[in-house]
Short mmCIF file of C-alpha atoms in Angstrom, two decimals:
data_model
loop_
_atom_site.label_atom_id
_atom_site.label_comp_id
_atom_site.label_asym_id
_atom_site.label_seq_id
_atom_site.Cartn_x
_atom_site.Cartn_y
_atom_site.Cartn_z
CA MET A 620 16.67 70.72 244.03
CA THR A 621 20.39 70.81 242.70
CA ARG A 622 22.51 73.63 243.83
CA VAL A 623 24.71 75.49 241.38
CA ALA A 624 27.66 77.45 242.89
CA THR A 625 29.26 80.17 241.18
CA PHE A 626 32.91 78.85 242.65
CA GLY A 627 31.81 75.16 241.30
CA ASN A 628 31.32 76.59 237.78
CA TYR A 629 34.64 78.65 237.89
CA GLN A 630 36.63 75.49 239.38
CA SER A 631 35.19 73.22 236.39
CA ALA A 632 36.04 76.01 233.54
CA LEU A 633 39.37 76.78 235.25
CA LEU A 634 40.25 72.86 235.02
CA ASP A 635 39.13 72.76 231.31
CA LEU A 636 41.31 75.84 230.60
CA MET A 637 44.27 73.84 232.12
CA ARG A 638 43.69 70.75 230.37
CA ALA A 639 43.62 72.61 227.04
CA GLN A 640 46.91 74.58 228.04
CA THR A 641 48.47 71.14 228.62
CA ARG A 642 47.23 69.56 225.30
CA ALA A 643 48.31 72.63 223.72
CA ALA A 644 52.03 72.42 225.31
CA ASP A 645 52.39 68.95 224.25
CA ALA A 646 51.36 69.25 220.92
CA GLN A 647 53.60 72.48 220.41
CA GLU A 648 56.46 70.34 221.65
CA ARG A 649 55.63 67.82 219.30
CA VAL A 650 55.68 70.24 216.34
CA SER A 651 58.93 72.05 217.49
CA THR A 652 60.80 68.69 218.23
CA GLN A 653 59.35 66.51 215.68
CA LYS A 654 59.33 63.98 218.39
CA ASN A 655 56.82 62.21 220.43
CA ALA A 656 58.94 62.65 223.53
CA THR A 657 61.96 64.21 224.70
CA ASP A 658 63.26 61.57 227.17
CA LEU A 659 62.61 57.81 227.61
CA THR A 660 60.12 58.36 230.28
CA GLY A 661 57.68 59.90 227.63
CA PHE A 662 57.78 56.80 225.67
CA GLY A 663 56.36 54.44 228.31
CA ARG A 664 56.47 50.73 227.74
CA GLN A 665 58.46 51.47 224.77
CA ALA A 666 61.31 53.00 226.67
CA GLU A 667 63.19 49.38 227.14
CA THR A 668 63.01 48.68 223.42
CA LEU A 669 64.19 52.16 222.21
CA THR A 670 67.14 51.63 224.64
CA ALA A 671 68.19 48.50 223.07
CA LEU A 672 67.51 49.72 219.73
CA LYS A 673 69.62 53.22 220.25
CA GLY A 674 72.49 50.68 222.17
CA SER A 675 72.68 48.76 218.68
CA GLN A 676 73.00 52.07 217.03
CA SER A 677 75.85 53.41 218.97
CA ARG A 678 77.39 50.15 218.40
CA ILE A 679 77.11 49.85 214.65
CA GLN A 680 78.25 53.30 214.32
CA GLY A 681 81.27 52.72 216.30
CA PHE A 682 82.16 49.90 213.67
CA ILE A 683 81.35 52.57 211.02
CA ASP A 684 83.82 55.18 212.34
CA THR A 685 86.33 52.31 212.91
CA GLY A 686 85.92 51.37 209.27
CA ALA A 687 86.57 54.89 208.06
CA ALA A 688 89.59 55.48 210.17
CA VAL A 689 91.25 51.71 208.79
CA SER A 690 90.15 52.85 205.18
CA ALA A 691 92.05 56.36 205.60
CA ARG A 692 95.03 54.54 207.08
CA LEU A 693 94.98 51.86 204.29
CA THR A 694 95.07 54.70 201.68
CA THR A 695 98.00 56.30 203.04
CA GLN A 696 99.70 52.75 203.37
CA ASP A 697 98.83 52.03 199.75
CA LEU A 698 100.74 55.52 198.69
CA ALA A 699 103.57 55.02 201.02
CA MET A 700 103.96 51.42 199.43
CA ASN A 701 103.72 52.50 195.86
CA GLN A 702 106.31 55.16 196.54
CA ILE A 703 108.88 52.56 197.84
CA ASN A 704 108.02 50.65 194.60
CA ASP A 705 108.51 53.33 192.44
CA ALA A 706 111.90 54.22 193.93
CA ILE A 707 112.74 50.46 193.41
CA ASN A 708 111.76 50.78 189.93
CA GLY A 709 113.64 53.93 189.70
CA VAL A 710 116.87 52.10 190.89
CA ARG A 711 116.39 49.29 188.27
CA THR A 712 115.93 52.04 185.39
CA ALA A 713 119.31 53.60 186.65
CA LEU A 714 121.01 50.45 186.67
CA GLY A 715 119.66 49.37 183.57
CA GLY A 716 120.77 52.76 181.87
CA ALA A 717 124.28 52.41 183.06
CA ILE A 718 124.51 48.99 182.22
CA SER A 719 123.07 49.41 178.45
CA THR A 720 125.51 52.50 178.04
CA ASP A 721 128.36 51.18 179.72
CA PHE A 722 128.83 54.51 181.38
CA THR A 723 127.57 55.62 184.91
CA GLY A 724 126.95 59.39 184.68
CA SER A 725 125.24 60.43 187.68
CA LEU A 726 124.45 56.92 188.81
CA MET A 727 125.08 57.34 192.53
CA LEU A 728 123.27 60.72 192.67
CA GLU A 729 120.27 59.07 191.27
CA LEU A 730 120.54 56.02 193.60
CA GLU A 731 120.73 58.75 196.33
CA GLY A 732 117.48 60.34 195.24
CA GLN A 733 115.64 56.86 195.20
CA PHE A 734 117.05 56.02 198.88
CA GLN A 735 115.48 59.20 199.83
CA SER A 736 112.20 58.24 198.49
CA VAL A 737 112.28 54.87 200.12
CA ARG A 738 112.94 56.44 203.46
CA GLY A 739 110.40 58.82 202.88
CA GLY A 740 107.85 56.07 202.29
CA LEU A 741 109.18 54.01 205.35
CA ASN A 742 108.84 56.99 207.65
CA ILE A 743 105.36 58.26 206.27
CA ARG A 744 103.02 59.67 209.05
CA HIS A 745 99.14 59.22 209.40
CA GLN A 746 97.54 61.15 212.06
CA GLY A 747 100.85 62.39 213.53
CA GLY A 748 102.22 58.95 214.03
CA TYR A 749 104.70 56.92 211.98
CA LEU A 750 102.57 54.43 209.72
CA PHE A 751 105.14 51.63 209.78
CA ALA A 752 106.56 51.94 213.02
CA GLY A 753 104.43 49.17 215.00
CA ALA A 754 103.38 50.53 218.35
CA SER A 755 106.39 53.05 218.26
CA THR A 756 104.41 55.46 216.48
CA SER A 757 106.20 58.24 217.98
CA THR A 758 109.79 57.24 216.49
CA ALA A 759 110.90 57.26 212.99
CA PRO A 760 111.28 53.67 211.89
CA VAL A 761 114.45 54.25 209.62
CA GLU A 762 117.35 56.59 211.05
CA ALA A 763 119.92 56.54 208.28
CA ALA A 764 119.52 59.81 206.54
CA ASN A 765 121.56 59.15 203.14
CA LEU A 766 123.64 56.44 201.71
CA ASN A 767 126.75 57.18 203.61
CA GLU A 768 124.98 56.75 206.98
CA LEU A 769 123.31 53.62 205.46
CA LEU A 770 126.89 51.98 204.89
CA ALA A 771 128.24 52.94 207.99
CA ALA A 772 125.65 51.13 210.05
CA PRO A 773 126.62 47.86 211.54
CA SER A 774 124.05 46.26 209.43
CA VAL A 775 120.55 47.01 207.63
CA ALA A 776 118.74 45.43 210.49
CA SER A 777 120.12 47.84 212.96
CA LEU A 778 118.51 50.66 211.20
CA PHE A 779 114.96 50.07 211.83
CA ARG A 780 113.44 51.23 215.06
CA ASN A 781 109.97 49.91 214.73
CA ASP A 782 108.55 47.04 217.21
CA THR A 783 106.84 43.89 216.18
CA LEU A 784 103.49 45.04 216.92
CA LYS A 785 101.21 45.17 213.73
CA THR A 786 98.19 47.41 213.65
CA ALA A 787 94.91 45.37 213.71
CA SER A 788 91.40 47.05 213.98
CA ARG A 789 88.26 45.44 215.27
CA VAL A 790 85.64 46.33 212.31
CA ALA A 791 82.80 44.08 213.02
CA GLU A 792 81.40 41.71 215.73
CA GLY A 793 84.08 38.65 215.81
CA THR A 794 86.06 40.49 213.00
CA THR A 795 89.41 41.81 213.55
CA LEU A 796 91.75 42.47 210.73
CA GLU A 797 95.58 42.97 210.72
CA THR A 798 96.02 46.06 208.39
CA GLY A 799 99.19 47.20 209.47
CA PHE A 800 102.98 46.67 208.02
CA LEU A 801 106.31 47.17 209.48
CA ALA A 802 109.15 49.07 208.20
CA ASP A 803 111.65 46.49 208.27
CA GLU A 804 109.74 43.64 206.22
CA LEU A 805 109.15 46.41 203.62
CA GLY A 806 112.40 48.01 203.44
CA THR A 807 114.94 45.44 204.36
CA GLU A 808 115.60 44.00 200.81
CA ILE A 809 115.92 47.33 198.92
CA LEU A 810 118.07 48.96 201.66
CA THR A 811 120.15 45.87 201.84
CA ILE A 812 120.61 46.28 197.89
CA LEU A 813 121.53 49.87 198.06
CA ARG A 814 124.19 49.25 200.84
CA ASP A 815 125.80 46.73 198.70
CA ILE A 816 125.89 48.98 195.77
CA GLN A 817 127.22 51.73 197.84
CA ASN A 818 129.79 49.57 199.42
CA TYR A 819 130.88 48.48 196.04
CA HIS A 820 131.06 52.04 195.08
CA SER A 821 133.30 52.93 198.25
CA THR A 822 135.38 49.87 198.15
CA PRO A 823 139.01 50.64 196.55
CA GLY A 824 139.39 47.99 193.36
CA SER A 825 135.82 47.43 192.78
CA GLY A 826 134.73 51.07 192.62
CA PRO A 827 133.96 54.04 192.34
CA LEU A 828 131.02 53.80 190.35
CA THR A 829 132.06 56.71 188.03
CA GLY A 830 132.83 57.19 184.41
CA ARG A 831 132.76 54.01 181.96
CA LEU A 832 131.86 50.69 183.51
CA ASN A 833 134.43 47.69 183.31
CA GLU A 834 133.01 43.94 182.92
CA SER A 835 133.41 43.44 186.61
CA GLN A 836 131.06 46.41 187.40
CA LYS A 837 128.74 45.56 184.80
CA THR A 838 128.36 42.16 186.09
CA PHE A 839 127.96 43.27 189.49
CA LEU A 840 125.36 45.59 188.45
CA SER A 841 123.57 43.20 186.53
CA ALA A 842 123.23 40.71 189.45
CA GLN A 843 121.52 43.59 191.53
CA LEU A 844 118.71 44.02 188.76
CA THR A 845 117.65 40.24 189.83
CA ARG A 846 117.40 41.07 193.35
CA LEU A 847 115.31 44.45 192.53
CA GLU A 848 113.01 42.42 190.70
CA GLN A 849 112.60 40.21 193.67
CA ALA A 850 112.21 43.28 196.01
CA SER A 851 109.75 45.08 193.88
CA THR A 852 107.42 41.70 193.85
CA ALA A 853 107.57 41.35 197.48
CA VAL A 854 106.36 45.00 197.97
CA VAL A 855 103.85 44.45 195.12
CA ASP A 856 102.58 41.58 197.07
CA LYS A 857 101.67 43.71 200.15
CA ILE A 858 100.33 46.41 197.80
CA ALA A 859 97.69 44.00 196.67
CA LYS A 860 97.03 42.62 200.17
CA THR A 861 96.31 46.50 201.05
CA GLY A 862 93.94 46.50 198.23
CA SER A 863 92.19 43.55 199.20
CA LEU A 864 91.73 44.63 202.95
CA ALA A 865 90.68 48.14 201.72
CA ARG A 866 87.92 46.40 199.80
CA GLN A 867 86.81 44.08 202.53
CA VAL A 868 86.65 46.82 204.95
CA ASP A 869 84.44 48.85 202.53
CA SER A 870 82.27 45.59 202.10
CA ILE A 871 82.02 45.36 206.02
CA THR A 872 81.15 49.15 206.04
CA THR A 873 78.31 49.19 203.75
CA GLY A 874 76.69 46.24 205.41
CA HIS A 875 76.98 48.40 208.82
CA GLU A 876 75.55 51.24 207.05
CA ALA A 877 72.80 49.18 205.71
CA GLN A 878 71.95 47.78 209.24
CA LYS A 879 72.22 51.42 210.69
CA GLY A 880 69.62 52.79 208.16
CA ALA A 881 67.09 50.04 208.85
CA LEU A 882 67.76 50.74 212.83
CA ASP A 883 67.25 54.40 212.07
CA GLU A 884 63.87 53.51 210.57
CA LEU A 885 62.79 51.54 213.38
CA VAL A 886 63.94 54.18 216.10
CA SER A 887 62.25 57.07 213.89
CA GLY A 888 58.85 54.88 213.80
CA ARG A 889 58.79 54.86 217.44
CA THR A 890 60.17 58.29 218.40
CA ASP A 891 59.34 60.72 215.36
CA ALA A 892 55.98 62.65 215.76
CA ASP A 893 53.22 62.59 213.28
CA LEU A 894 53.17 66.44 212.19
CA ALA A 895 49.93 66.39 210.60
CA GLU A 896 48.52 65.08 214.06
CA ALA A 897 50.40 67.13 216.02
CA ILE A 898 49.42 70.40 214.19
CA THR A 899 45.92 69.31 214.14
CA ASP A 900 45.91 68.60 218.03
CA LEU A 901 47.82 72.15 218.50
CA GLU A 902 44.79 73.93 216.68
CA LEU A 903 42.26 71.91 218.40
CA SER A 904 43.84 72.63 221.71
CA GLN A 905 44.11 76.52 221.03
CA VAL A 906 40.30 76.34 220.10
CA ALA A 907 39.45 74.65 223.20
CA ILE A 908 41.57 77.45 225.19
CA GLN A 909 39.71 80.10 223.54
CA ALA A 910 36.31 78.20 224.39
CA SER A 911 37.32 77.92 228.06
CA ALA A 912 38.46 81.58 228.40
CA GLN A 913 35.03 82.60 226.68
CA VAL A 914 33.19 80.49 229.26
CA ILE A 915 35.20 81.96 232.50
CA SER A 916 34.42 85.51 231.32
CA GLN A 917 30.77 84.86 230.63
CA LEU A 918 30.64 83.41 234.33
CA ARG A 919 31.48 86.38 235.26
CA GLN A 920 27.89 87.86 233.95
CA VAL A 921 26.27 85.29 235.46
CA SER A 922 27.38 85.47 239.15
CA LEU A 923 24.48 84.94 241.94
CA LEU A 924 25.44 88.26 243.26
CA ASN A 925 24.74 90.31 239.72
CA TYR A 926 21.00 89.04 240.71
CA LEU A 927 21.21 89.81 244.52
CA SER A 928 21.91 93.45 243.47
#
């Protein structure tokens, strides 16, 4: 004869209730987090694979962030170099106008304005640091504030405070691009020309460059036009290189974004919960909880004590 104890029945019903509550909590967590687990322990044997995938995600995201920073720097660099080239062309236009009319007018004032544009381009800042200063980003690469200070300097080379370290960025595995330029390689030619013109203007006998031009002055200014064309060509070459670097960085970043998208899908396939399944499990576990609770309630009516009374 099998003996059925009231305690045993209660114990079995309580265990069923606890299991149903555990399943409900698990399903509720999957519904709320939309993940199969909240830590690597919950993924069991897939934890090692997920760790490797997430490491690859972080590495590629780092390259994407670097690419974005390099692109922003190259954009600012392009704007600065175009400003310098526009100033060079402005000097050419001013000199050409003076030569064609045999009259200087406000030539030196125009050259002063173009000098300020060149100086502004060479001293441009990006994210708080001087863009063309090399590693010395806290020091303005060009000191002279006007044409008189430019002339007063011992040499054009003495005006530059940048070092020789160009910016280089690691944009992919095994790919490091040198993306920076230095102020002295961008500005030496145009500042030398402006210094020579200022010196000619300030030297008794040859200058000043005011009023009507004589033949000697016209010859001198005409010679500067050829030098300005060469200076402009040198800056344009660097602008073209900057554009090429920007396209290369964009292409590399596009590839990284595609890789990250593929990795995201792999990780998502292993970590994202099936919401339909989770909701079904939640509803079934809630039914099980209600059934277990009803069993426990009914066990109160079938106690052996009720019959003995």
